[in-house]
Structures are given as structure tokens and as C-alpha cells.
Amino acid sequence: MKLTRIPTFEEIKLVHDRIKPYINQTPVMSSTAINEMSGAEIYFKCENFQKVGAFKMRGGANALLALTEEEKAKGVATHSSGNHAQAVALSAKNHNVPAYIVMPENAPSAKRAATEGYGANIITCESTLAARESTLEKVVAETGATFLHPYNNYDVIAGQATCAKEFIEEVPDLEIVMAPVGGGGLMSGTAISTKALLPNAQIIGAEPKWADDAYRSFKSGKMQYNTRVDTIADGLRTNLGEYTFEIISNLVDDIITVSEEEIVAAMRIIWERMKIIIEPSCAVPFAAVLQQKERFVGKKIGIIITGGNVDVNNLPF
Amino acid sequence: MKLTRIPTFEEIKLVHDRIKPYINQTPVMSSTAINEMSGAEIYFKCENFQKVGAFKMRGGANALLALTEEEKAKGVATHSSGNHAQAVALSAKNHNVPAYIVMPENAPSAKRAATEGYGANIITCESTLAARESTLEKVVAETGATFLHPYNNYDVIAGQATCAKEFIEEVPDLEIVMAPVGGGGLMSGTAISTKALLPNAQIIGAEPKWADDAYRSFKSGKMQYNTRVDTIADGLRTNLGEYTFEIISNLVDDIITVSEEEIVAAMRIIWERMKIIIEPSCAVPFAAVLQQKERFVGKKIGIIITGGNVDVNNLPF
């Protein structure tokens, strides 16, 4: 183990208690139609009903609570395609802390507008990781703000881990727990909480084929990188980080990749059957279940619905 | 009182007990953003999460349970632009009863597909009330099926009334209860249950200006008719019936009308802020709150979200 700061489940319990005033306990939903269609018993943890419309609020809330008074005075900075941006912006607002958010130019307009609505300072850059990182460096140098990495950060991972904890506390006999993999913060937190509470459950990640860095990293044992940033699952375009790669390598049982068409079809089924608005990223684990039906048939599966911040003027159907 | 069969609240309690195995107890949701925007404290009773995706399941389930064995053998028939069709189709399927559904040619495709999915026989007609009624007469004459009117029917009204009952049992101190008005079945049932449980609450209907028959009937004291059938709120294109007009005249405090633009704007806010998929019809009461902000500011308001069956390929934004 190279990592010295993987959050323990004991720490995650403390984190959950301290972020509770700033987050919603989100509902778990299921659908007869979806269970009939898949042959499985699927429970969806609906983080689209989380504050800022995404699970990212958990990590953002925790990261702000971990700051010293001196750090708070200088503010926080981050780069994000959207949901982490909103989570940091609202959490900063909750504590009267200045927020500087670097957003790629292709970030969905609804996410940009909401981030501005929380009073954050937004700095636009090109939609590559390199551009995001160099722009952020400049901002941090100018302001002295603390960089809150969207996923490769102890406090953020510990915050995201509270989602699976809450989920399993409500549905305690899940056989499989699934989440989508972008930077890996949610997947890492999910894996830590699931391993602690349900040591025999399978932990499965799902990823777009067009952004399959985690799949290739997991299979090869070596960090691999995305070569394109255009999957419709805009929350999953980012690459694993050093910490999240380590946690996922150690704790996750498998990663399944799905096509763009499979993502849109799964998203549409969830919209039409469950009547909830979810981002394309959320549909990725359910798309994996539909792709590998025989593997999942008869199983009790928990899927984390990660967020609902879509641009309703720009839908894939 | 001309009406001999207005359901009493005692009867509605019995109805609620008997339909419970066939319906969902739907969640009540609220949104910080929407409360800030309106200055009111709004609770939404989410019948978009009801079976078949709409409150109509309550009336449909009850109407099927009220049939004799002889009636069941011959089947049931109705005309509906969509949600009542699905409710009758699923309820008929639950009891192995044949269902004949007359649908107007402009019914949303998602509603038509779902109705077919429940195994009903669908007969298409022009989208006028006259065409719907004459087509239905033919079907009833040929099959001997029992006509289940979508709203002007004792059992249907009693079923719809269970929605406000359930709502007020969960949020017992509402000051205002609102629902959209189409044929008036939901509004009638809502008024009966609200009057019984919250005698001091205001009961307010909301209607599209383009289908304002209930507003004009309510204000003039005489039944008025819609002259166009093209409001985007496709669930509200129908006219009041004799029973529902009587109940609404006696129990409802006011009806507010809203424009097409107000409906789309309110629908969009609910989609974007609450992350739930609702039909345009559901947005009508919230549009009325936004239109008459001063009247509603500071009030604790219950709004029934009637359904979530939209065609995602044909959205107004």
C-alpha cells in the first residue's frame, strides 16, 4: 500500500455525522418495469435529489469543513465540468468562503448557470485536463486559495463514501453495488463503505467505452489515460487520480464498459419509467446491467444515480 | 343538491383501503430553490411516481373493484387522451378483464404505447369530444363492456379523492391545496377530502387559459364548454362533467387560469430544480402560484403533481 491516507470506515462515519446538516438524505427508488426488464431487483440511490443535484455535494461539504480558518479566508479553488463546481460553490457559500471555479468551455450550461448562482467566480478554459490544470495553477498562485481536487482528495473521497453508507443502511442486503467511474472519487468511496458494511457484496464500476481509462487501468494494473473527452456522459470524461486508482485497484471487483448508444438507451428507460431526470453519467451502470443481463439476473443490485443536472435544451432524444 | 352520489369522506376511507394493494403511496417532495423563488412553502404530492405514472390509477383501480362478476366478463371501455386509458388498461389486466380504449389521434405516443403494453384493445378516433363519445358508443354496443367515464363517475372521483387524503395525512397543516382541472375528477376528489380533513384550508384549481371551461363555469354558475383542444397541457383538454361541475361549484374556493408560456416556464422550473419528469398539466398550479405571487407568499401550499407521462422526443424546450 503506497497510500497513507485512504479514509477508513470509522472516519467515514464521523464525516457522515458532520456533513449531515449540509446534505439531503436522498431517497432510494425502484421500478417494477425496470425489474421486469432486467430480471434483477434494482435499487437506485437517487443523488439527483441531493443538494446541487449531485452526490458531489457530499465531498464538497466535507472538504469545506476540513479547512482551517486561515484557509477559509483565502478561499477555495477547483476545476470541474460541473457538479463538483456547484458543490464547492454552494459549500463555500454556506461558510462565507470565496470560491474560484475553473470550468471547461464545453461544460453544460445548466451547471455553469447554477455555479454562478451560488456566487462563485468562474474562470473558463479549454476542455482538456491540461488546460484545466494550468488555468487552476494560475488562479491558486494569484489568490492563495486552497485547491479542492474533484476526486483525488482524501476529504472528497470520504464525503462521497457517505452515499454508499447511507444506501446500505437503508437496503442492507444488496448483493452487488454499482457506481459509474469518472475520476473515481465516488467509486473509491463506494468501495470503502461497501467493503466495510457488506464484505461479501460485489463492487462493480461502469464506464463509457469512450472514456475507459479506469477499465484499462484496472485490467492492466497500470494507470492508463483517456484519449478523447467527448462521451455523452460528461461527468465521466476525467481520468482516475493516483489515490482513486489505488483504492479501485484494491477494492473493486470489476469494471464494465458500455457504448454511447447503450448509455442513451438506458438513460431513456430511466426517464420514461422512473420519471426522474438523470444525467447521462448515471445511466452507465444500468446500461452495464442491460448489456450483461445473464450476469445480473436474479441479483439484488444497488446503483448510485449520481446527478440530475442536464441541459433540457440539449437532450440526446 | 341535484347529485345523489357525491362520495362522502367515510366512503373515500373505505375506497382507500381497498385500492391500496393496487397503488403506490407516492412521495411528497419539496425544493429549497422553488420555495425561495415563490416565497411560499410548497409541498408537491408526486403522482408522477404513481403506477402507470399518474393519479388516474387511483380512480381506475377503484372502478374495476366496483364491477360485478358479470360486468367483468364483458369488459370495460373508456375514452381518454392517455392516463385514464393506462389506468383502466392496467386495472383491467390486474383482474383479467378485457379493456377497450378509445384514444384521440393526438394522444402522446408514450401514453398510447404504454396502454398497448398493458394488453388493452385500442380504437383511434378524432381528437374532439364528439368523436370520442360516438366511437365509444359503438364499442360499448358491440361488446357489452361497461363504460368507465374518465371523471364524471362516482367510483373514479372516490378513487382520485384518496390522493389528497394521503397527502394531508402526511402534511397535515396545509393552508392551501391546489390541483389542475381537466374533467374535474381529481379536483372534485381533492375538494371532498380536503374539506373533510382541513375545513379551513383554501381549495384552489388551476387551468390553462386555452381550456378554461371550469373557470368560466365556476364564475358564471353555468356549465361552459372549451372551444379549442390544443393546450400543451394535454391532460386538461377535456370539459367538466355534470357531477364534477356540481362538486367544484360547491366546494372549490377559486380557479386560476394561466397562459401556455406560464405553463412551459413552470414545467421547466420543476424539471430543472426538482429533477422530476412531469407532464405539462402538472405545472399548471405552480404556474398559478408564480403568476399571483403576492396571494401565495408565506403560505403552506400543497400541489398535486398529476403525472409524468411525457413524450421525451417532443418536449416544449
XYZ file of C-alpha atoms in Angstrom:
634
model
C 0.000 0.000 0.000
C 1.555 3.239 -1.130
C -1.351 5.353 0.055
C -1.146 6.706 3.556
C -4.497 8.476 3.555
C -7.219 6.096 2.428
C -10.223 7.052 4.565
C -11.197 4.308 6.979
C -14.836 3.435 7.549
C -14.542 4.759 11.126
C -13.530 8.132 9.672
C -16.365 7.971 7.141
C -18.877 7.564 9.978
C -17.581 10.764 11.583
C -17.643 12.549 8.230
C -21.241 11.483 7.667
C -22.282 12.958 11.016
C -20.580 16.269 10.364
C -21.865 16.809 6.823
C -25.496 15.864 7.637
C -26.633 19.484 8.159
C -25.415 20.319 4.632
C -26.749 17.367 2.633
C -30.063 15.624 1.908
C -30.674 12.022 2.873
C -31.690 11.049 -0.644
C -34.456 8.546 -1.406
C -33.964 5.005 -2.716
C -36.316 4.212 -5.591
C -37.164 1.156 -7.641
C -39.346 0.382 -10.637
C -41.436 -2.685 -11.389
C -40.934 -2.126 -15.115
C -37.151 -1.923 -14.778
C -37.022 -5.030 -12.593
C -39.126 -6.941 -15.143
C -36.932 -5.714 -17.978
C -33.651 -6.677 -16.298
C -34.748 -9.768 -14.377
C -32.920 -8.279 -11.381
C -34.069 -6.438 -8.256
C -32.540 -2.998 -8.652
C -32.480 -0.215 -6.069
C -31.473 3.256 -7.190
C -29.937 5.677 -4.677
C -31.155 8.980 -6.069
C -28.399 11.550 -5.650
C -30.072 13.574 -8.385
C -32.208 14.736 -5.431
C -29.067 15.696 -3.488
C -28.349 19.383 -2.889
C -26.870 20.927 -6.086
C -28.443 17.935 -7.859
C -25.487 15.569 -7.446
C -23.555 13.362 -4.984
C -20.658 15.795 -5.291
C -22.252 17.858 -2.520
C -21.111 15.219 -0.034
C -17.431 15.609 -0.902
C -17.688 19.367 -1.295
C -19.383 19.803 2.073
C -16.738 17.700 3.773
C -13.806 19.425 2.080
C -15.017 22.845 3.252
C -15.476 21.604 6.826
C -11.880 20.355 6.811
C -10.374 23.797 6.117
C -8.583 25.906 8.742
C -9.838 29.450 9.419
C -6.782 30.812 7.614
C -7.514 28.687 4.545
C -11.153 29.751 4.593
C -10.151 33.426 4.481
C -8.182 32.895 1.253
C -10.888 30.821 -0.382
C -11.097 27.579 -2.323
C -10.426 26.794 -5.964
C -11.135 23.861 -8.210
C -11.667 22.725 -11.781
C -14.771 20.794 -12.719
C -17.054 20.084 -15.656
C -19.921 20.998 -13.423
C -21.221 19.118 -10.413
C -18.112 19.385 -8.239
C -18.086 23.061 -9.211
C -21.593 23.541 -7.859
C -20.844 21.522 -4.738
C -17.762 23.612 -3.941
C -19.605 26.842 -4.784
C -22.577 26.075 -2.507
C -20.373 24.714 0.291
C -18.181 27.822 0.099
C -21.305 29.993 0.218
C -22.538 28.067 3.284
C -19.369 29.127 5.131
C -18.891 32.585 3.547
C -15.717 31.437 1.796
C -14.684 32.816 -1.642
C -14.766 30.184 -4.426
C -12.806 30.215 -7.723
C -14.038 27.650 -10.227
C -12.236 26.734 -13.463
C -14.798 25.302 -15.897
C -14.143 23.820 -19.366
C -15.854 25.658 -22.202
C -17.988 22.570 -23.026
C -19.496 22.326 -19.532
C -23.320 22.062 -19.690
C -24.927 25.500 -19.475
C -27.267 24.486 -16.630
C -24.261 23.553 -14.491
C -22.465 26.789 -15.302
C -25.548 28.887 -14.520
C -26.142 27.129 -11.201
C -22.494 27.581 -10.169
C -22.742 31.288 -10.894
C -25.988 31.346 -8.924
C -24.096 30.251 -5.791
C -21.878 33.298 -6.117
C -18.665 31.618 -7.273
C -16.074 33.295 -9.509
C -15.942 31.303 -12.767
C -12.861 31.097 -14.991
C -13.438 29.426 -18.390
C -10.757 27.300 -20.116
C -10.378 24.733 -22.913
C -11.885 21.322 -22.252
C -8.667 19.369 -21.789
C -7.237 18.243 -18.486
C -4.005 20.112 -19.255
C -5.838 23.409 -19.789
C -7.896 22.908 -16.650
C -4.823 22.233 -14.542
C -2.720 25.105 -15.871
C -5.584 27.598 -15.511
C -6.177 26.418 -11.970
C -2.496 26.772 -11.081
C -2.627 30.402 -12.139
C -5.740 31.048 -10.048
C -4.226 29.428 -6.968
C -0.991 31.392 -7.409
C -2.901 34.661 -7.657
C -5.368 34.128 -4.807
C -3.716 31.762 -2.349
C -6.918 29.704 -2.425
C -6.830 26.048 -1.364
C -7.200 23.658 -4.299
C -10.006 21.161 -3.719
C -9.324 18.372 -6.184
C -12.600 16.980 -7.535
C -11.736 13.396 -6.641
C -8.086 12.737 -5.848
C -8.532 14.165 -2.364
C -8.902 12.447 0.997
C -11.741 14.667 2.260
C -13.655 14.457 -1.012
C -13.402 10.646 -1.168
C -14.521 10.393 2.468
C -17.515 12.618 1.684
C -18.550 10.609 -1.373
C -18.239 7.413 0.702
C -21.200 8.529 2.823
C -23.504 7.867 -0.125
C -22.987 4.091 -0.196
C -23.061 4.069 3.618
C -26.494 5.714 3.643
C -27.652 3.440 0.809
C -26.635 0.199 2.524
C -28.078 1.371 5.843
C -31.433 1.628 4.055
C -31.118 -1.514 1.888
C -28.864 -3.756 3.953
C -28.834 -6.932 1.849
C -27.532 -5.775 -1.516
C -25.531 -8.426 -3.365
C -23.947 -6.033 -5.870
C -23.197 -2.306 -5.507
C -22.544 -0.322 -8.690
C -21.441 3.202 -9.491
C -20.121 4.975 -12.565
C -16.396 5.760 -12.729
C -15.136 9.184 -13.798
C -12.258 10.453 -11.680
C -13.039 7.648 -9.292
C -13.943 9.625 -6.163
C -17.434 8.152 -5.881
C -16.254 4.689 -6.898
C -13.488 4.805 -4.269
C -15.804 5.971 -1.501
C -18.442 3.456 -2.550
C -15.893 0.654 -2.449
C -14.631 1.575 1.024
C -18.121 1.801 2.565
C -19.403 -1.306 0.802
C -16.395 -3.418 1.815
C -16.922 -2.352 5.438
C -20.676 -2.925 5.578
C -21.150 -5.763 3.077
C -17.854 -7.650 2.839
C -19.406 -10.300 0.585
C -21.050 -7.940 -1.901
C -19.556 -7.469 -5.351
C -18.401 -3.911 -6.101
C -18.685 -3.121 -9.801
C -17.831 0.069 -11.648
C -19.219 1.089 -15.025
C -17.617 3.371 -17.570
C -18.223 4.685 -21.090
C -16.094 2.897 -23.731
C -15.142 6.390 -24.938
C -13.590 7.222 -21.540
C -12.412 3.788 -20.404
C -9.232 4.805 -18.579
C -10.379 3.135 -15.348
C -11.236 -0.105 -17.137
C -7.842 -0.246 -18.844
C -6.009 0.821 -15.687
C -7.873 -1.788 -13.630
C -7.200 -4.589 -16.087
C -3.542 -3.736 -16.729
C -2.630 -2.731 -13.171
C -1.038 0.435 -14.567
C -2.559 3.889 -14.813
C -3.940 4.462 -18.332
C -5.276 7.695 -19.802
C -8.317 8.790 -21.793
C -7.579 9.860 -25.354
C -10.888 11.600 -26.054
C -13.201 13.781 -23.987
C -16.463 13.573 -25.927
C -18.566 10.855 -24.301
C -22.130 11.991 -23.687
C -21.560 11.035 -20.049
C -19.998 14.414 -19.341
C -19.400 13.630 -15.678
C -17.135 10.703 -16.614
C -14.699 12.352 -19.007
C -11.983 12.753 -16.387
C -9.152 10.388 -15.610
C -8.525 8.425 -12.445
C -6.156 10.026 -9.975
C -3.307 8.377 -8.101
C -5.366 7.807 -4.934
C -8.539 6.680 -6.650
C -6.607 4.280 -8.894
C -5.028 2.704 -5.836
C -8.338 2.309 -3.987
C -10.186 0.988 -7.028
C -7.400 -1.483 -7.842
C -7.551 -2.855 -4.329
C -11.283 -2.935 -3.600
C -13.335 -3.048 -6.797
C -14.275 -6.442 -8.256
C -14.828 -5.468 -11.866
C -15.386 -2.585 -14.284
C -17.760 -2.877 -17.249
C -17.686 -0.544 -20.251
C -20.703 0.492 -22.342
C -21.237 2.237 -25.673
C -22.730 5.693 -26.192
C -25.878 4.072 -27.626
C -26.235 1.853 -24.583
C -25.914 4.904 -22.309
C -28.637 6.859 -24.135
C -30.972 3.848 -24.260
C -30.540 3.201 -20.514
C -30.999 6.903 -19.727
C -34.195 6.958 -21.717
C -35.596 3.935 -19.889
C -34.905 5.547 -16.508
C -36.500 8.849 -17.622
C -39.580 7.190 -19.077
C -40.132 4.513 -16.472
C -38.942 6.159 -13.254
C -39.974 9.748 -14.146
C -36.744 11.128 -12.769
C -34.289 13.407 -14.504
C -30.824 11.896 -14.556
C -27.609 12.850 -16.285
C -26.200 10.529 -18.945
C -23.422 9.531 -16.494
C -25.998 7.988 -14.130
C -27.282 5.661 -16.794
C -23.913 3.956 -17.261
C -24.246 1.268 -14.505
C -27.811 0.403 -15.564
C -26.580 0.187 -19.170
C -23.991 -2.326 -17.949
C -26.732 -4.397 -16.286
C -28.730 -4.472 -19.519
C -25.616 -5.342 -21.541
C -24.702 -8.317 -19.322
C -28.183 -9.426 -18.347
C -27.290 -13.034 -17.500
C -24.635 -11.958 -15.057
C -27.105 -9.823 -13.086
C -30.359 -11.781 -13.376
C -31.949 -12.592 -10.011
C -29.492 -10.381 -8.098
C -30.294 -7.618 -5.630
C -28.371 -4.680 -7.035
C -27.772 -1.170 -5.703
C -26.981 1.519 -8.276
C -25.969 5.049 -7.374
C -27.764 7.633 -9.531
C -25.140 10.334 -9.440
C -26.886 13.520 -10.532
C -29.656 15.242 -12.436
C -28.065 18.369 -13.852
C -28.858 18.150 -17.559
C -29.434 20.908 -20.062
C -33.082 20.288 -21.015
C -32.499 22.152 -24.299
C -29.849 19.668 -25.311
C -31.112 16.157 -24.718
C -29.971 13.042 -26.594
C -33.541 12.118 -27.552
C -78.134 19.409 -4.441
C -79.029 17.565 -7.618
C -76.335 14.982 -7.157
C -77.289 11.853 -5.253
C -73.913 10.180 -5.452
C -71.216 12.562 -4.262
C -68.766 10.290 -2.443
C -68.627 11.002 1.284
C -65.314 11.061 3.112
C -66.357 7.925 5.025
C -66.724 6.158 1.683
C -63.375 7.537 0.490
C -61.677 5.986 3.528
C -63.067 2.563 2.572
C -62.044 3.106 -1.046
C -58.500 3.989 0.021
C -58.216 0.752 1.983
C -59.440 -1.392 -0.878
C -57.280 0.148 -3.608
C -54.060 0.141 -1.544
C -52.788 -3.168 -2.996
C -53.037 -1.681 -6.489
C -51.490 1.767 -5.971
C -48.261 3.321 -4.704
C -48.183 5.615 -1.689
C -46.423 8.383 -3.582
C -43.763 10.620 -2.039
C -44.203 14.269 -1.084
C -41.293 16.411 -2.263
C -40.219 20.000 -1.834
C -37.438 22.214 -3.155
C -35.479 24.952 -1.430
C -35.000 26.735 -4.747
C -38.726 26.681 -5.535
C -39.630 27.913 -2.058
C -37.131 30.768 -2.388
C -38.460 31.627 -5.839
C -42.123 31.696 -4.767
C -41.768 32.957 -1.196
C -44.151 30.148 -0.222
C -43.656 26.740 1.396
C -44.750 24.321 -1.304
C -45.234 20.565 -0.957
C -45.646 18.511 -4.109
C -47.551 15.218 -3.968
C -45.773 13.275 -6.685
C -48.333 11.179 -8.534
C -45.888 11.011 -11.437
C -44.444 8.171 -9.316
C -47.884 6.518 -9.139
C -48.444 3.247 -11.034
C -48.956 3.995 -14.763
C -47.249 7.327 -13.996
C -50.388 9.240 -12.986
C -53.030 9.734 -10.267
C -55.576 8.175 -12.647
C -54.545 4.758 -11.334
C -56.472 5.518 -8.142
C -59.786 6.024 -9.943
C -59.140 3.203 -12.396
C -58.285 0.726 -9.641
C -61.420 1.655 -7.732
C -63.713 1.499 -10.762
C -62.561 -2.045 -11.576
C -63.074 -3.180 -7.982
C -66.649 -1.870 -8.127
C -67.673 -4.107 -11.056
C -69.888 -7.189 -10.704
C -68.570 -10.529 -11.964
C -70.975 -10.336 -14.898
C -69.685 -6.880 -15.835
C -66.095 -8.069 -15.544
C -66.751 -10.885 -18.036
C -67.907 -8.409 -20.702
C -65.068 -5.997 -20.101
C -64.632 -2.262 -19.632
C -64.443 0.583 -22.143
C -63.427 4.216 -21.978
C -62.129 7.166 -23.939
C -59.050 9.026 -22.763
C -56.172 11.117 -24.066
C -53.859 8.849 -22.174
C -53.505 8.471 -18.423
C -57.016 7.237 -17.669
C -56.521 4.852 -20.588
C -53.419 3.389 -18.967
C -55.082 3.232 -15.565
C -58.086 1.338 -16.918
C -55.849 -0.913 -19.027
C -53.596 -1.882 -16.089
C -56.506 -2.253 -13.667
C -58.335 -4.452 -16.173
C -55.181 -6.532 -16.611
C -54.882 -6.887 -12.805
C -58.322 -8.567 -12.777
C -58.140 -10.372 -16.148
C -60.863 -8.173 -17.589
C -60.912 -7.157 -21.306
C -60.370 -3.420 -21.893
C -61.419 -1.339 -24.930
C -59.835 2.099 -25.055
C -60.855 4.881 -27.449
C -57.898 7.276 -27.862
C -57.794 10.564 -29.800
C -55.308 10.613 -32.666
C -53.285 13.396 -30.970
C -52.691 11.413 -27.758
C -48.976 11.390 -26.789
C -47.217 8.375 -28.264
C -45.743 7.319 -24.901
C -49.241 7.052 -23.445
C -50.519 5.087 -26.408
C -47.569 2.680 -26.291
C -47.947 2.096 -22.562
C -51.690 1.422 -22.907
C -50.980 -1.157 -25.592
C -48.318 -2.627 -23.331
C -50.987 -3.435 -20.724
C -52.833 -5.515 -23.288
C -55.776 -3.218 -23.985
C -57.605 -3.036 -27.341
C -57.080 0.499 -28.695
C -59.538 2.232 -31.046
C -58.285 5.532 -32.527
C -60.628 8.485 -33.257
C -60.516 12.226 -33.995
C -59.473 14.441 -31.106
C -62.873 16.024 -30.393
C -65.136 15.087 -27.512
C -67.931 14.311 -30.001
C -65.761 11.826 -31.921
C -64.572 10.209 -28.699
C -68.106 9.759 -27.420
C -69.602 8.397 -30.661
C -66.724 5.952 -31.155
C -67.099 4.772 -27.588
C -70.869 4.252 -28.003
C -70.189 1.945 -30.923
C -67.619 -0.058 -28.943
C -69.974 -0.429 -25.977
C -72.842 -1.501 -28.250
C -70.664 -4.145 -29.906
C -69.034 -5.593 -26.786
C -71.440 -5.002 -23.909
C -68.464 -3.561 -21.976
C -69.106 -1.234 -19.022
C -68.201 2.376 -19.793
C -65.833 3.832 -17.198
C -66.099 7.575 -17.633
C -62.703 9.214 -17.053
C -64.055 11.639 -14.448
C -67.823 12.009 -14.326
C -68.137 8.770 -12.375
C -68.739 8.160 -8.679
C -66.117 5.403 -8.329
C -63.495 7.327 -10.266
C -63.993 10.502 -8.214
C -63.830 8.480 -4.982
C -60.575 6.899 -6.159
C -58.979 10.236 -7.097
C -60.032 11.611 -3.686
C -57.607 9.218 -1.980
C -54.704 11.304 -3.311
C -55.492 14.428 -1.266
C -56.364 12.193 1.705
C -52.920 10.574 1.587
C -51.277 13.968 1.017
C -52.941 15.657 4.011
C -52.280 12.645 6.240
C -48.564 13.214 5.505
C -48.587 17.055 5.616
C -51.456 17.824 7.982
C -51.222 21.599 8.211
C -51.567 22.770 4.614
C -53.261 26.164 4.243
C -53.984 25.832 0.537
C -54.496 22.684 -1.552
C -54.200 23.008 -5.333
C -54.783 20.732 -8.296
C -55.162 21.215 -12.044
C -58.658 20.982 -13.535
C -59.347 18.954 -16.674
C -62.549 16.945 -16.491
C -62.595 17.729 -12.799
C -62.341 14.213 -11.335
C -59.147 14.946 -9.406
C -60.314 18.437 -8.430
C -63.611 17.031 -7.145
C -61.979 14.268 -5.135
C -59.348 16.687 -3.822
C -62.068 19.100 -2.718
C -64.060 16.419 -0.874
C -61.051 15.038 1.019
C -59.626 18.474 1.788
C -62.946 19.828 3.085
C -63.242 16.800 5.385
C -59.690 16.872 6.744
C -58.843 20.590 6.602
C -62.138 22.519 6.733
C -60.295 25.856 6.913
C -57.909 25.285 4.014
C -58.466 27.040 0.703
C -59.100 24.722 -2.248
C -57.876 26.234 -5.497
C -57.995 24.825 -9.008
C -55.742 25.868 -11.878
C -56.471 25.647 -15.566
C -54.923 26.612 -18.930
C -56.483 29.774 -20.430
C -56.828 27.746 -23.643
C -59.093 25.215 -21.894
C -60.779 27.407 -19.286
C -64.229 25.789 -19.228
C -64.040 25.130 -15.490
C -63.013 28.733 -14.756
C -65.901 30.132 -16.808
C -68.357 27.573 -15.448
C -67.259 28.290 -11.874
C -67.513 32.064 -12.287
C -70.849 32.055 -14.171
C -72.517 29.248 -12.242
C -73.467 27.602 -15.553
C -71.657 24.865 -17.411
C -69.405 26.349 -20.131
C -67.512 24.484 -22.840
C -64.000 24.525 -24.288
C -63.759 25.801 -27.843
C -60.251 24.554 -28.588
C -58.335 21.378 -27.725
C -54.744 22.413 -28.297
C -53.324 23.486 -24.931
C -49.933 21.924 -24.267
C -51.457 20.612 -21.020
C -52.868 17.610 -22.850
C -54.404 16.136 -19.706
C -56.595 19.221 -19.256
C -58.234 19.497 -22.676
C -61.467 17.860 -21.552
C -64.601 19.564 -20.250
C -66.131 19.325 -16.792
C -68.906 16.775 -16.402
C -72.239 17.249 -14.672
C -71.068 15.679 -11.392
C -67.673 17.330 -11.288
C -69.173 20.735 -12.095
C -71.563 20.349 -9.180
C -68.868 19.309 -6.710
C -66.415 22.007 -7.847
C -69.111 24.692 -7.697
C -69.932 23.735 -4.121
C -66.516 23.052 -2.611
C -63.757 24.846 -4.523
C -62.769 28.363 -3.425
C -61.276 29.646 -6.664
C -59.915 28.699 -10.082
C -56.920 30.489 -11.627
C -56.074 30.375 -15.330
C -52.570 30.514 -16.823
C -51.082 31.014 -20.285
C -49.232 28.423 -22.362
C -45.979 30.307 -21.755
C -46.561 30.280 -17.990
C -47.188 26.520 -18.115
C -43.953 25.802 -20.015
C -41.911 28.106 -17.751
C -43.288 26.457 -14.589
C -42.756 22.982 -16.044
C -39.169 23.835 -16.834
C -38.506 25.090 -13.306
C -39.876 21.862 -11.811
C -37.807 19.739 -14.215
C -34.596 21.666 -13.611
C -34.913 22.241 -9.892
C -36.721 19.136 -8.658
C -35.225 16.681 -11.207
C -38.577 15.016 -11.732
C -40.329 14.397 -15.019
C -43.785 15.919 -15.021
C -46.383 16.449 -17.709
C -47.278 19.992 -18.740
C -50.649 19.593 -16.943
C -48.873 19.230 -13.588
C -47.151 22.565 -13.955
C -50.432 24.496 -14.129
C -50.997 25.009 -10.362
C -47.364 26.041 -9.792
C -47.682 28.433 -12.751
C -50.695 29.959 -10.959
C -48.618 30.420 -7.792
C -45.880 32.204 -9.749
C -48.465 34.352 -11.559
C -50.141 35.516 -8.324
C -47.106 35.562 -6.069
C -48.461 38.020 -3.510
C -51.540 35.931 -2.904
C -49.474 32.888 -2.042
C -46.409 34.348 -0.327
C -45.770 32.896 3.141
C -48.427 30.189 2.714
C -48.045 26.459 3.203
C -49.314 25.065 -0.084
C -49.952 21.509 -1.261
C -49.868 20.923 -5.024
C -50.776 17.631 -6.644
C -48.317 16.670 -9.388
C -50.655 14.659 -11.553
C -48.450 12.590 -13.842
C -45.170 12.067 -15.640
C -46.096 10.523 -18.965
C -44.451 12.809 -21.499
C -43.050 12.016 -24.908
C -39.355 12.766 -24.390
C -38.944 13.237 -28.152
C -41.458 16.060 -28.141
C -40.670 18.446 -25.302
C -41.553 22.144 -25.195
C -37.946 23.153 -24.503
